[in-house]
Amino acid sequence: MSAGTQLHGYHGQYLWIDVTTGAWQFRRLPAEVLRNVLGGTGLAVHLLLKDRQSQVDPFDSAAAIVFSFSPLVGSPLTTSAKFSVVSRSPLTGRLNDSLASSGFAIAGKKVGADAIYITGRCSELSVLVIDDSGVRLEAAESLRGKTNSETQSALKQQFGAEYQFATIGPAGEMGVRFATISHDGRHAGRGGSGAVLGSRNLKAIAVQGSHRCTWAHPEQLIEYARDLSRRSFGPATAKYRELGTASNLLTFNRLNVLPTRNFQQGHFEGAEAVSPEAINMVREKTRASCAACTIGCEHLYSIQRPESQETVQVRLEYENLFALGPLCGIDDSGTILEASHLCDEYGIDTISAGGTIAFAMECAERGFLDHPWLRFGSKEAILNAIHRIIQPNDALGRMLAGGSRRMAQEIGHDTIRFAPQVKGLEIPGYDPRGLQMMALGFAVGTRGADHNRSGAYEIDFSEAVDRRNASVESITMAIETEDKAAIMDSLILCKFLRRVFDNFFAESAAMLKLVTGWNMTESEIRSAAVRIITMKKQFNIQSGWTPEEDTLPDRILRQPLPEDPESRLSSEKLQQLITAYNLARGWDADGWVPGDQTGIDAAEPS
Amino acid sequence: MKRQKDNPEVTVEFFGIVRARTGIAVKKMRGITLGDIIQQVSDDYPDFARDCADGFQLRTGFAANMNGAAFVTDSSTLLAEGDVVMLMSLDAGG
Ligand code: SF4
């Protein structure tokens, strides 16, 4: 495959593939487009907007899913081996961008493209193979129903070590609306990109290539990368290296913002028992990292599988710990690790799985769902519920597979009041009543309630605001965290690196210059962030967004946290924050974007 | 002086990296200001002094929370008898 223009850091083209016909071609990406949207999520949103994908049902064969790389992938910059997966979400109906790491990003970019754009539907379950000899589909019927690790090992055997694979588990094949795409134990987790891939009849994508991008200033880049790696060993990342994100659990519990039993409480009496501090005492732990990372935040615990007695390693992070633990009332670490393992293998987002099961437990306890075995705290119940999500003929499993919003609509009885979701995406482990800047971030998030596209919790955990009574004066700080995230997801760098930078936007400009040779200023990088966020919003508007979607569940807006009555958030208060946010973004008070700010040039060739 | 027994007694709770560096979860201490407490923890726990504090001040990335409400980094913050001071990493995300 031939690469495109003489750009540094980019190939200047993306690979367009129609898996219905097997047709493929490289399509040019002009330098000015790349400068505007940088790469990763920014680039993918640009491609989807250009093709009016916002109006296509994500399960329709005409829908597209984009795997997008960045100018920094393949460079020596620490944590840069990441890729973004972007499509319309089958869970929310809105834009979904999720990121994953490691060798797939490096190998994927080496096929000679800055992004891989996939549309169409295969006639049978297939593997999409992209390598130096071209693009082809290979039958994958023998992989049907296989878990992620089974699929990855079968593909490694079949294709060899030079290939890297992105795979789906049985959940993606079955259209579970919060199915993930996995690579090497890492997941593009949220919003159901695995179901979009599954609906194309694609079990996996295999990539291998030899097209490297050049760097504009290789010597200075290596020097800079050395310094960044050195800084990444410092105290700013010690938490991730030594303890992992799971160490948030006890802090959040102490501050009464640990969502417990479907957000009925903010404090879990069993938190000590499931904390990483306690698990470390009784289980063997190892550490690992993504390719090209000097931080190494992965903390893996050994468990023995209940039936096979096989020992496996399970990655524990705050989000799977909270969602499959306190949120469902589970105080047994073995059960949480087994539940996490099942989600990883079946290819299910742990936050949405935990949120939906917790919601089902509350519905059952309140008599709205005829499954009396579904009880908070029941170890058997959570494991059984996860198994049922991938059972094709199980009525409860089919309900769970749609996520909590769809489930509430099916059950009725106004249960939507306590479905733990925003725009259909289940809320991560930060109780919005006690973290009100984060509440704003959840409400306005383009992909729904999300802790990776807004880092507003950083402001809640500072002296800049009263976290239980946030004011509109703090809005610009919340916006800054969103802007940072937009750049981190487009350049792409790991968010755990964020405290290493003194001036993130200026350093982003510096890194981009070393790789591409472009003289972008700090303010141009800031403008790119605003552009990307506006494009995401415009995708949502085109897909049918209305201002009423930017809200939080009724429970959050009506009930204070029982352990801390000062943690209360009214709908009026939230609306004030949202209005101030919209105006500060330059949108109208309701959040409509004036004019066409997609940056799409109608004359630009497809 | 800083530990004098007529100074307010507070409960200090340790989380995350701060707990890892001190090896303790909770301790009763006496001091007039937040800085007094940080200095005493630094004096008693060299790993904390190295990674989390600069004398009587917390390093960037660490904060104290008073009684589960406000976050403070100002070392001159006055303490009252019975206060609960939580020392933690600011980096809550993930
Ligand atoms: S810090 Fe963790 S998530 Fe980020 S790149 Fe490194 S290992 Fe991967």
XYZ file of C-alpha atoms and ligand atoms in Angstrom:
708
model
C 0.000 0.000 0.000
C 1.383 3.363 -0.862
C 1.374 6.187 1.618
C 0.207 9.664 0.697
C 1.887 13.060 0.924
C 5.072 14.436 2.446
C 3.622 15.270 5.843
C 5.534 14.448 9.025
C 3.638 12.522 11.717
C 0.748 11.782 9.386
C 0.217 9.655 6.298
C -2.139 12.283 4.889
C -4.779 9.721 4.028
C -7.358 7.445 5.578
C -8.379 3.953 4.553
C -12.020 3.648 3.505
C -13.450 0.120 3.456
C -16.881 -1.173 2.476
C -17.105 -4.668 3.944
C -20.299 -5.461 1.974
C -18.425 -5.445 -1.328
C -14.857 -5.724 -0.095
C -14.019 -2.440 -1.879
C -11.368 -0.230 -0.309
C -9.355 2.825 -1.158
C -7.073 5.402 0.404
C -8.625 8.831 0.570
C -6.611 11.996 0.934
C -6.599 14.052 4.126
C -5.466 17.598 3.404
C -2.945 19.114 5.829
C -5.350 21.917 6.724
C -7.964 19.378 7.891
C -5.370 17.590 10.024
C -4.217 20.884 11.535
C -7.800 21.697 12.434
C -8.736 18.399 14.046
C -5.302 16.946 14.960
C -6.147 13.216 14.848
C -7.799 10.598 17.070
C -11.301 11.608 18.085
C -11.117 14.982 16.313
C -10.279 13.367 12.987
C -12.886 10.620 13.335
C -15.670 13.091 14.166
C -14.669 15.134 11.127
C -14.960 12.067 8.854
C -18.326 11.047 10.307
C -19.753 14.569 10.048
C -18.572 14.840 6.464
C -20.560 11.699 5.603
C -23.641 12.780 7.568
C -23.290 9.673 9.730
C -25.128 11.449 12.539
C -28.404 10.489 10.913
C -27.693 6.820 10.213
C -28.872 4.145 12.660
C -25.671 2.648 14.130
C -26.872 -0.884 13.293
C -27.712 0.006 9.674
C -25.281 -1.380 7.104
C -24.714 2.185 5.887
C -23.416 3.232 9.320
C -19.689 3.754 9.738
C -17.241 3.102 12.542
C -13.854 4.807 12.506
C -10.608 3.633 14.115
C -8.514 6.751 14.306
C -4.840 7.209 15.156
C -2.855 10.281 16.058
C 0.280 12.087 14.921
C 2.069 10.952 18.080
C 1.437 7.186 17.700
C 4.678 5.409 16.935
C 6.756 8.238 18.405
C 8.840 7.725 21.558
C 6.469 9.918 23.599
C 5.275 7.999 26.636
C 1.623 6.793 26.660
C 1.087 7.730 22.990
C 0.200 4.195 21.787
C -3.539 4.794 21.728
C -6.387 4.744 19.244
C -9.857 6.160 19.197
C -12.997 4.307 18.054
C -15.834 6.576 16.996
C -19.351 5.979 15.704
C -22.923 6.774 16.568
C -23.731 4.911 19.780
C -26.373 2.177 19.835
C -26.819 2.883 23.550
C -27.354 6.646 23.399
C -28.104 7.378 19.734
C -25.511 10.134 20.047
C -21.822 10.406 19.294
C -19.641 7.787 20.917
C -15.869 8.038 21.100
C -13.955 5.532 23.164
C -10.241 4.966 23.427
C -8.005 1.974 23.937
C -4.274 1.434 23.997
C -1.324 -0.545 22.969
C 0.084 -2.451 19.995
C -3.050 -2.145 17.836
C -2.523 1.626 17.646
C 1.086 1.277 16.501
C 0.389 -1.501 13.987
C -2.851 0.135 12.794
C -1.115 3.366 11.878
C 1.583 1.401 10.073
C -0.952 0.193 7.506
C -0.338 3.635 6.013
C -3.451 5.463 7.172
C -4.320 8.042 9.819
C -7.721 6.403 10.246
C -9.607 3.290 9.143
C -13.189 3.995 8.125
C -15.425 0.910 7.963
C -18.908 0.745 6.518
C -21.159 -2.017 5.118
C -21.973 -5.476 6.444
C -20.223 -8.778 5.739
C -22.351 -11.680 4.526
C -20.890 -13.929 7.233
C -18.953 -13.499 10.455
C -15.521 -12.334 9.333
C -12.118 -10.989 10.260
C -11.116 -7.818 8.440
C -7.429 -8.170 7.594
C -5.422 -5.078 6.674
C -1.759 -5.600 5.879
C 0.966 -4.732 3.408
C -0.737 -6.829 0.738
C -4.043 -4.954 0.945
C -7.443 -5.416 2.567
C -9.362 -8.693 2.708
C -12.052 -10.509 4.644
C -11.552 -13.957 6.101
C -14.323 -16.214 7.401
C -14.586 -16.298 11.202
C -17.528 -18.640 11.779
C -15.270 -20.851 13.912
C -14.848 -17.903 16.305
C -18.571 -17.362 16.875
C -19.369 -17.186 20.579
C -15.711 -17.118 21.568
C -14.583 -14.829 24.354
C -12.097 -12.022 23.778
C -9.066 -13.954 25.002
C -10.063 -17.102 23.086
C -10.484 -15.016 19.942
C -7.172 -13.220 20.400
C -5.231 -16.451 20.929
C -6.895 -18.153 17.939
C -6.057 -15.162 15.742
C -2.456 -15.016 16.988
C -2.080 -18.674 16.037
C -3.641 -18.092 12.639
C -1.894 -14.855 11.641
C 1.324 -14.788 13.662
C 2.974 -12.338 15.991
C 3.346 -9.445 13.506
C -0.402 -8.828 13.541
C -2.372 -6.988 16.208
C -6.089 -7.573 16.775
C -9.127 -5.650 17.915
C -11.850 -8.124 18.811
C -15.368 -8.407 20.122
C -16.706 -11.024 22.517
C -20.111 -12.738 22.352
C -21.769 -9.503 23.568
C -20.693 -7.601 20.458
C -21.946 -10.391 18.198
C -25.320 -10.291 19.930
C -25.771 -6.544 19.767
C -25.506 -5.852 23.507
C -25.729 -2.069 23.433
C -22.797 -1.612 25.777
C -20.486 -4.153 24.130
C -16.791 -3.275 23.972
C -13.973 -3.650 21.477
C -10.938 -5.259 23.083
C -7.259 -5.396 22.389
C -4.735 -7.156 24.560
C -6.802 -6.806 27.734
C -7.638 -3.141 27.070
C -11.078 -2.019 25.985
C -12.693 0.732 23.962
C -15.285 0.418 26.626
C -18.166 2.799 26.649
C -21.191 3.351 24.428
C -21.391 0.052 22.549
C -18.762 0.265 19.798
C -18.469 -3.557 20.053
C -22.105 -3.904 19.021
C -21.510 -1.610 16.033
C -18.622 -3.815 14.900
C -20.725 -6.915 15.539
C -23.559 -5.526 13.434
C -21.080 -5.370 10.522
C -20.565 -9.104 11.065
C -16.982 -8.377 12.039
C -15.538 -10.473 14.843
C -12.131 -8.850 14.614
C -9.803 -6.531 12.772
C -6.250 -7.707 12.167
C -3.621 -5.108 11.292
C -0.008 -5.308 10.187
C 2.030 -2.837 8.185
C 5.423 -1.365 7.557
C 4.622 2.272 6.761
C 6.262 4.483 9.328
C 5.716 8.218 9.479
C 8.712 10.487 9.554
C 9.225 13.053 12.325
C 10.069 16.666 11.621
C 12.705 17.010 14.374
C 13.730 13.477 15.369
C 16.645 14.358 17.625
C 14.799 16.958 19.634
C 11.763 14.664 19.781
C 13.831 11.876 21.332
C 15.311 14.361 23.794
C 11.868 15.716 24.696
C 10.443 12.185 25.024
C 13.264 11.276 27.429
C 12.444 14.254 29.588
C 8.719 13.471 29.525
C 9.413 9.866 30.535
C 11.594 11.098 33.376
C 8.824 13.410 34.566
C 6.314 10.566 34.275
C 8.206 8.691 37.009
C 7.600 11.529 39.473
C 5.058 12.050 42.260
C 2.346 13.220 39.788
C 1.828 9.625 38.656
C 2.793 7.762 41.838
C -0.827 6.985 42.604
C -1.348 5.234 39.279
C 1.929 3.321 39.430
C 1.801 2.198 43.013
C -1.849 1.899 43.887
C -3.863 2.142 40.688
C -7.089 4.066 40.291
C -8.875 1.656 42.633
C -7.314 3.531 45.543
C -10.027 6.185 45.005
C -12.518 3.877 46.673
C -11.822 4.663 50.322
C -11.396 8.392 49.675
C -14.711 8.596 47.848
C -16.400 6.517 50.516
C -15.079 8.831 53.246
C -16.440 11.859 51.384
C -19.802 10.123 50.855
C -19.590 10.282 47.059
C -19.188 6.552 46.394
C -22.361 5.564 44.489
C -23.923 2.712 46.420
C -26.949 0.491 45.688
C -27.960 2.305 42.525
C -27.193 5.782 43.876
C -29.463 5.307 46.895
C -26.470 6.056 49.134
C -23.047 7.661 48.843
C -21.368 5.514 51.464
C -20.840 1.754 51.426
C -20.383 -0.041 54.727
C -18.456 -2.840 52.962
C -15.942 -0.524 51.259
C -12.964 -1.471 53.470
C -13.434 -5.136 52.611
C -13.283 -4.550 48.855
C -10.645 -1.798 48.879
C -7.398 -2.484 47.043
C -5.628 -2.027 50.379
C -7.541 -5.083 51.684
C -7.322 -7.089 48.448
C -3.531 -6.575 48.386
C -3.282 -8.473 51.677
C -4.932 -11.624 50.374
C -4.271 -11.823 46.636
C -1.259 -11.973 44.427
C -0.810 -8.813 42.411
C 1.233 -7.991 39.337
C 1.669 -4.758 37.429
C 1.587 -4.201 33.707
C 1.396 -1.381 31.212
C 0.264 -0.524 27.716
C 2.883 -0.488 24.951
C 5.113 2.610 25.043
C 4.086 3.608 28.576
C 6.446 4.455 31.423
C 3.706 4.803 34.054
C 2.204 1.316 34.109
C -1.073 1.802 35.953
C -2.431 -1.710 35.437
C -2.852 -3.676 38.647
C -3.742 -7.307 37.986
C -5.017 -9.679 40.638
C -5.047 -13.471 40.458
C -8.322 -15.312 40.800
C -9.234 -18.948 40.493
C -12.219 -19.471 38.203
C -15.099 -21.145 40.064
C -15.753 -23.957 37.589
C -12.497 -24.622 35.761
C -10.245 -23.813 38.764
C -7.985 -22.128 36.227
C -5.990 -19.147 37.589
C -6.415 -15.925 35.630
C -5.253 -12.326 36.053
C -7.941 -9.653 36.357
C -7.326 -5.930 35.975
C -8.855 -3.885 38.762
C -9.623 -0.212 38.309
C -11.802 2.139 40.285
C -14.618 2.029 37.753
C -15.075 -1.753 37.596
C -14.572 -1.983 41.363
C -17.272 0.600 42.143
C -19.747 -0.565 39.461
C -19.608 -4.292 40.192
C -19.094 -3.728 43.934
C -20.774 -0.950 45.974
C -23.182 0.048 43.193
C -24.661 -3.463 43.393
C -24.085 -3.739 47.159
C -21.391 -6.418 46.698
C -18.829 -6.583 49.507
C -16.854 -9.597 48.321
C -13.692 -8.908 46.335
C -13.615 -12.395 44.778
C -17.074 -11.824 43.300
C -16.120 -8.381 41.974
C -13.001 -9.779 40.310
C -14.937 -12.703 38.809
C -17.633 -10.297 37.554
C -14.948 -8.046 36.008
C -13.373 -11.049 34.348
C -16.710 -12.118 32.848
C -17.328 -8.594 31.504
C -13.846 -8.458 29.945
C -14.240 -11.858 28.337
C -17.795 -11.371 27.083
C -16.870 -7.877 25.898
C -19.162 -5.783 28.102
C -18.579 -2.305 29.546
C -18.268 -2.779 33.306
C -19.804 0.603 34.204
C -22.929 0.054 32.106
C -23.165 -3.583 33.212
C -22.967 -2.619 36.896
C -25.329 0.341 36.451
C -27.933 -1.684 34.580
C -27.780 -4.607 37.016
C -27.999 -2.255 40.027
C -31.062 -0.663 38.431
C -32.601 -4.113 37.846
C -31.894 -5.028 41.483
C -33.749 -1.955 42.696
C -36.654 -2.662 40.316
C -36.845 -6.245 41.631
C -36.694 -5.117 45.277
C -39.467 -2.592 44.645
C -41.630 -5.221 42.937
C -41.438 -3.796 39.413
C -39.522 -6.762 38.051
C -40.520 -10.335 38.763
C -37.063 -11.675 39.601
C -36.950 -11.902 43.399
C -33.425 -13.387 43.303
C -32.063 -10.061 42.014
C -31.066 -8.525 45.350
C -28.447 -5.946 46.282
C -25.493 -7.716 47.818
C -26.214 -11.108 46.294
C -23.016 -12.571 44.834
C -24.956 -15.173 42.874
C -27.288 -12.523 41.451
C -24.625 -10.303 39.932
C -22.795 -13.215 38.298
C -26.042 -14.745 37.040
C -27.156 -11.394 35.606
C -23.889 -10.960 33.705
C -24.177 -14.475 32.242
C -27.742 -13.745 31.142
C -26.718 -10.615 29.215
C -25.213 -12.889 26.579
C -27.973 -15.537 26.531
C -29.875 -15.039 23.262
C -33.193 -16.478 24.438
C -33.299 -15.100 27.948
C -35.953 -12.394 28.361
C -34.246 -10.720 31.348
C -30.887 -10.910 29.585
C -32.329 -9.174 26.520
C -33.679 -6.386 28.742
C -30.351 -5.942 30.526
C -28.548 -5.883 27.169
C -30.338 -2.651 26.253
C -28.970 -0.655 29.205
C -30.866 0.972 32.066
C -32.745 3.625 30.044
C -34.296 1.104 27.633
C -34.987 -1.234 30.528
C -36.829 1.523 32.428
C -38.909 2.304 29.348
C -39.842 -1.386 29.093
C -40.661 -1.814 32.795
C -42.621 1.438 33.103
C -43.901 2.476 36.557
C -41.860 5.661 36.202
C -38.711 3.686 36.982
C -36.823 6.049 34.665
C -36.626 8.318 37.756
C -33.913 6.116 39.178
C -32.301 4.679 36.047
C -28.654 5.709 36.610
C -27.957 7.227 33.212
C -27.552 10.412 31.191
C -28.487 10.235 27.494
C -28.650 6.466 28.039
C -25.046 6.078 29.254
C -24.702 4.775 32.798
C -23.103 7.161 35.308
C -19.528 6.435 36.473
C -18.465 6.282 40.121
C -18.803 9.908 41.177
C -22.008 10.885 42.970
C -23.069 14.131 41.273
C -24.779 15.494 44.386
C -21.493 15.740 46.256
C -19.401 16.596 43.179
C -21.365 19.288 41.436
C -18.849 20.395 38.808
C -18.799 16.759 37.747
C -22.606 16.840 37.741
C -22.380 19.537 35.073
C -19.808 17.507 33.128
C -22.128 14.481 33.165
C -25.176 16.482 32.092
C -23.609 18.233 29.104
C -21.327 15.386 27.983
C -21.824 14.572 24.302
C -21.617 10.841 24.909
C -23.632 10.983 28.134
C -22.435 10.625 31.720
C -18.736 10.308 31.352
C -15.632 10.867 33.478
C -13.127 10.864 30.643
C -14.475 13.650 28.456
C -14.884 16.051 31.369
C -12.383 16.035 34.208
C -14.468 18.432 36.284
C -14.068 16.212 39.348
C -10.569 17.714 39.579
C -12.196 21.030 40.422
C -14.517 19.416 42.946
C -11.442 17.956 44.632
C -9.834 21.354 45.036
C -10.304 24.472 47.087
C -11.554 26.347 44.016
C -15.185 25.343 44.596
C -17.570 24.168 47.231
C -18.156 20.711 45.779
C -21.602 20.506 47.442
C -22.726 23.928 46.302
C -21.032 24.740 43.017
C -21.449 28.178 41.523
C -21.487 29.468 37.970
C -18.205 31.331 38.620
C -16.395 27.989 38.343
C -17.718 27.144 34.884
C -14.567 28.212 33.036
C -12.541 25.705 35.050
C -14.931 22.907 34.075
C -14.654 23.967 30.440
C -10.869 23.913 30.664
C -10.926 20.257 31.765
C -13.163 19.386 28.794
C -10.871 21.240 26.406
C -7.848 19.404 27.784
C -9.619 16.070 27.362
C -10.503 16.907 23.740
C -6.813 17.482 22.961
C -5.676 14.407 24.910
C -8.190 12.290 22.938
C -7.102 13.714 19.603
C -3.333 13.898 19.982
C -3.699 11.088 21.735
C -2.058 10.858 25.198
C -3.068 9.027 28.344
C -5.018 11.177 30.801
C -2.921 9.841 33.655
C -0.113 11.996 32.314
C -2.054 15.214 32.753
C -0.505 16.417 35.985
C 2.966 15.949 34.565
C 2.537 19.021 32.342
C 2.991 22.542 33.719
C 1.213 24.095 30.754
C -0.569 21.329 28.897
C -1.658 23.363 25.848
C 1.786 24.899 25.323
C 3.481 21.511 25.676
C 0.967 19.980 23.248
C 1.969 22.614 20.697
C 5.629 21.815 21.361
C 5.141 18.052 20.922
C 3.140 18.570 17.753
C 5.881 20.790 16.361
C 8.586 18.208 17.016
C 6.535 15.526 15.263
C 4.926 17.486 12.403
C 7.063 20.595 12.064
C 3.984 22.782 12.418
C 4.422 26.015 14.324
C 1.119 25.931 16.149
C 0.767 28.216 19.123
C -0.756 27.401 22.485
C -3.772 29.441 21.495
C -4.185 27.506 18.235
C -4.212 24.270 20.237
C -6.861 25.755 22.514
C -8.876 26.722 19.429
C -8.573 23.161 18.115
C -10.029 21.909 21.414
C -13.011 24.240 21.130
C -13.489 23.245 17.475
C -13.492 19.513 18.310
C -15.973 19.959 21.150
C -18.259 22.040 18.947
C -18.071 19.420 16.184
C -19.086 16.731 18.663
C -22.009 18.855 19.783
C -23.034 19.451 16.170
C -22.962 15.719 15.482
C -25.395 15.304 18.357
C -27.633 18.120 17.152
C -27.787 16.538 13.706
C -28.614 13.191 15.299
C -31.646 14.645 17.103
C -30.269 16.097 20.365
C -32.590 18.376 22.335
C -31.721 20.535 25.383
C -33.899 18.312 27.628
C -31.266 15.555 27.280
C -28.719 17.605 29.198
C -29.901 16.617 32.640
C -29.453 14.056 35.413
C -31.793 11.365 36.749
C -34.709 12.564 38.828
C -33.340 10.809 41.918
C -30.160 12.879 41.813
C -32.141 16.105 41.466
C -34.704 15.356 44.166
C -33.026 13.374 46.922
C -30.040 14.650 48.917
C -27.409 12.063 49.787
C -28.758 10.406 52.945
C -25.349 10.372 54.689
C -24.694 14.021 53.884
C -27.850 16.115 53.491
C -25.731 19.097 52.390
C -24.968 17.167 49.205
C -28.092 18.127 47.310
C -28.619 19.310 43.770
C -31.905 20.723 42.462
C -32.928 20.809 38.814
C -32.943 24.638 39.020
C -29.363 24.649 40.268
C -28.226 22.238 37.585
C -30.015 24.286 34.939
C -28.185 27.441 36.077
C -24.864 25.658 35.672
C -25.844 24.296 32.241
C -27.013 27.694 30.979
C -23.806 29.357 32.161
C -21.811 26.577 30.497
C -23.658 26.943 27.175
C -23.177 30.703 27.108
C -19.511 30.415 28.046
C -19.074 28.013 25.124
C -20.530 30.660 22.786
C -23.715 28.665 22.209
C -27.189 29.932 23.015
C -28.601 29.512 26.518
C -30.226 26.180 25.597
C -27.076 24.813 24.011
C -27.844 25.238 20.314
C -24.771 26.067 18.255
C -25.195 29.154 16.074
C -24.556 28.594 12.351
C -22.545 25.738 10.896
C -19.372 25.251 12.920
C -18.590 21.751 11.668
C -15.665 23.088 9.644
C -16.713 20.743 6.830
C -15.872 22.095 3.420
C -18.598 20.870 1.039
C -16.083 21.033 -1.814
C -13.632 18.722 -0.037
C -13.479 15.356 -1.829
C -14.763 12.270 0.000
C 5.690 23.883 70.823
C 3.591 22.709 67.880
C 2.599 19.542 69.707
C 1.772 21.310 72.980
C -1.045 19.617 74.751
C -3.205 22.737 74.992
C -3.273 22.982 71.178
C -6.439 21.693 69.506
C -6.550 17.929 69.096
C -7.626 16.786 65.645
C -8.079 13.437 63.924
C -5.873 13.050 60.871
C -6.927 10.480 58.264
C -4.569 9.303 55.537
C -5.607 8.163 52.051
C -3.941 6.794 48.927
C -0.287 7.704 48.468
C -0.290 9.578 51.769
C -1.308 6.377 53.545
C 1.238 4.404 51.549
C 4.041 6.765 52.620
C 3.122 6.849 56.307
C 1.762 3.339 56.712
C -1.075 4.599 58.894
C -4.770 5.172 58.275
C -5.652 7.470 61.174
C -3.889 9.338 63.976
C -4.787 11.845 66.704
C -2.547 14.908 66.544
C -2.317 18.402 68.037
C -1.622 21.675 66.225
C -2.816 25.228 65.721
C -2.687 25.233 61.934
C -2.794 22.737 59.104
C 0.901 23.505 58.570
C 1.689 22.282 62.101
C 0.123 18.933 61.284
C 1.914 18.593 57.953
C 5.244 19.471 59.579
C 4.743 16.849 62.307
C 3.820 14.162 59.788
C 6.907 15.156 57.767
C 9.103 14.911 60.879
C 7.730 11.507 61.798
C 7.553 9.923 58.325
C 10.520 10.619 56.014
C 8.819 9.062 52.958
C 5.909 11.467 53.378
C 8.374 14.344 53.766
C 10.123 13.300 50.546
C 7.081 12.774 48.288
C 4.076 14.622 49.683
C 5.268 17.736 51.491
C 7.758 20.532 51.560
C 8.186 21.147 55.277
C 4.871 22.458 56.516
C 3.277 22.666 53.061
C 1.702 19.989 50.928
C 3.256 19.504 47.506
C 1.281 20.200 44.337
C -1.094 17.333 43.731
C -1.944 16.820 47.411
C -4.669 18.466 49.471
C -6.282 18.393 52.856
C -9.996 18.142 53.346
C -11.503 19.609 56.491
C -14.351 17.680 58.086
C -15.469 16.180 54.762
C -16.388 19.621 53.401
C -13.866 22.123 52.017
C -10.528 21.250 50.435
C -7.633 23.391 51.613
C -3.987 23.706 50.726
C -3.248 26.847 52.764
C -0.960 25.824 55.619
C -2.132 28.705 57.786
C -5.666 27.273 57.966
C -6.606 27.273 61.649
C -7.683 24.067 63.332
C -10.407 23.663 65.930
C -10.693 21.008 68.607
C -12.265 17.857 67.117
C -11.618 18.728 63.464
C -11.072 15.862 61.055
C -8.223 16.525 58.627
C -8.024 14.178 55.644
C -4.750 14.139 53.741
C -5.028 12.841 50.199
C -3.839 12.973 46.643
C -5.798 15.479 44.579
C -5.729 13.142 41.636
C -9.047 11.490 42.180
C -9.785 10.451 38.637
C -9.464 7.269 36.697
S -0.887 5.021 32.430
Fe -2.028 3.114 32.338
S -3.694 3.426 30.849
Fe -2.196 5.083 30.600
S -0.900 4.347 28.931
Fe 0.085 3.769 30.856
S -0.625 1.679 31.366
Fe -1.946 2.532 29.731
